[in-house]
Coordinates of C-alpha atoms in Angstrom, one line a residue:
M37 CA 0.0 0.0 0.0
P38 CA 1.5 3.4 -0.9
N39 CA 1.9 6.0 1.8
L40 CA -1.2 8.1 2.1
P41 CA -1.0 11.9 2.6
H42 CA -1.4 13.3 6.2
S43 CA -5.1 12.7 6.5
I44 CA -7.9 11.4 8.7
E45 CA -9.6 8.2 7.5
L46 CA -13.2 8.5 8.5
H47 CA -13.7 4.7 8.5
D48 CA -13.1 3.3 12.0
S49 CA -13.1 6.7 13.6
M50 CA -15.3 7.4 16.6
I51 CA -17.6 10.3 16.9
S52 CA -18.0 11.3 20.6
G53 CA -19.9 14.5 20.3
M54 CA -21.9 16.9 18.2
E55 CA -22.6 20.3 19.6
T56 CA -24.1 23.5 18.2
R57 CA -22.3 26.7 18.9
G58 CA -24.1 29.7 17.4
D59 CA -24.6 28.8 13.7
S60 CA -21.7 26.4 13.8
L61 CA -21.7 22.6 14.4
L62 CA -18.7 21.1 16.2
I63 CA -18.2 17.4 15.7
T64 CA -15.7 15.8 18.1
F65 CA -13.9 12.5 17.3
S66 CA -12.4 10.9 20.4
H67 CA -10.5 8.7 18.0
A68 CA -9.8 9.6 14.4
Y69 CA -7.6 7.2 12.4
V70 CA -4.8 9.4 11.1
H71 CA -2.4 8.5 8.3
L72 CA 1.1 10.0 8.6
D73 CA 4.4 8.8 7.1
G74 CA 3.2 5.3 6.3
K75 CA 1.9 4.8 9.9
G76 CA -1.6 4.7 11.5
W77 CA -2.2 6.9 14.5
S78 CA -5.1 7.6 16.8
Q79 CA -5.8 11.2 17.6
A80 CA -8.7 13.3 18.8
V81 CA -10.0 15.7 16.2
E82 CA -12.6 18.4 15.9
I83 CA -14.5 19.4 12.7
Q84 CA -16.2 22.8 12.8
I85 CA -18.8 23.5 10.2
D86 CA -20.1 27.1 9.9
E87 CA -23.6 28.0 8.9
A88 CA -24.4 24.3 9.6
R89 CA -27.6 22.6 8.7
L90 CA -27.9 19.1 10.2
G91 CA -30.0 16.4 8.5
G92 CA -30.2 12.7 8.2
D93 CA -30.9 10.3 11.0
S94 CA -30.9 11.0 14.7
V95 CA -27.8 9.4 16.1
S96 CA -26.8 7.9 19.5
L97 CA -23.2 8.9 20.5
P98 CA -20.5 7.6 20.7
A99 CA -20.8 6.2 17.2
K100 CA -18.3 4.4 15.0
V101 CA -17.9 5.6 11.4
A102 CA -18.2 3.2 8.6
D103 CA -17.7 5.7 5.7
G104 CA -17.9 9.3 4.8
R105 CA -17.7 11.8 2.0
L106 CA -17.0 15.6 2.1
V107 CA -17.7 17.7 -0.9
T108 CA -16.2 21.2 -1.1
D109 CA -15.7 23.8 -3.8
E110 CA -12.2 22.2 -4.3
G111 CA -13.8 18.8 -5.0
P112 CA -14.8 15.6 -3.2
H113 CA -12.9 13.9 -0.3
D114 CA -14.0 10.2 -0.2
N115 CA -13.4 8.8 3.3
L116 CA -10.1 10.8 3.7
L117 CA -9.9 14.3 5.0
M118 CA -6.5 15.9 4.3
L119 CA -4.7 17.6 7.2
P120 CA -4.7 20.5 7.6
L121 CA -8.1 21.2 6.0
S122 CA -9.9 24.5 6.0
T123 CA -12.4 25.9 3.5
K124 CA -14.7 28.9 3.4
G125 CA -16.9 27.7 0.6
A126 CA -20.1 25.6 0.5
I127 CA -19.6 22.1 2.0
Q128 CA -21.6 18.9 2.2
L129 CA -20.5 16.2 4.7
E130 CA -22.1 12.8 4.8
I131 CA -21.1 10.3 7.5
E132 CA -22.4 6.7 7.5
L133 CA -22.2 4.9 10.9
F134 CA -21.8 1.2 11.5
S135 CA -25.3 1.3 13.0
G136 CA -26.7 2.1 9.6
E137 CA -27.5 5.7 10.5
V138 CA -26.4 8.5 8.2
V139 CA -25.6 12.1 9.2
R140 CA -25.8 14.8 6.6
I141 CA -24.5 18.2 7.2
T142 CA -24.4 21.2 4.8
G143 CA -22.7 24.5 5.6
R144 CA -20.4 27.2 4.5
G145 CA -16.9 26.9 5.9
L146 CA -15.2 24.0 7.5
V147 CA -12.1 23.6 9.7
V148 CA -10.5 20.2 10.8
R149 CA -8.4 20.5 13.9
P150 CA -6.3 17.7 15.5
I151 CA -6.3 17.9 19.3
G152 CA -3.5 16.9 21.5
A153 CA -0.9 14.3 20.8
A154 CA -1.3 11.3 18.4
T155 CA -0.9 7.7 19.7
F156 CA 0.9 5.2 17.4
L157 CA -1.3 2.3 16.3
E158 CA 0.4 0.4 13.4
E159 CA 2.8 0.4 10.4
V160 CA 0.7 0.6 7.2
A161 CA 3.3 1.2 4.5
G162 CA 4.2 -1.8 2.5
R163 CA 1.1 -3.8 3.6
L164 CA -1.0 -5.5 0.9

């Protein structure tokens, strides 16, 4: 497997919170699977979406992510969110949970922020 860029893999990440702050939605991942230098890491991450509109299913948290897709003015991000990531344009984020529930969020502006130190999980470079 080639080295992936510094990114969050939504699959197998864990959403621990979703909180409204004014017109923004803050999604907290207690564990996000982070790719960096051919290694897998666990790190807490926050995604802030401005002018957020939440749709889809009502979810129980914490919840494990099965898949996800972010669409920005720069293009789509299927399951991988590059780090750092910040955009001011229109966004659409869809997160599918292992429970089968789907969260859909639209907004204008998004920032992805790693929180604290990452914990090493595994070597992923060179695996088939």
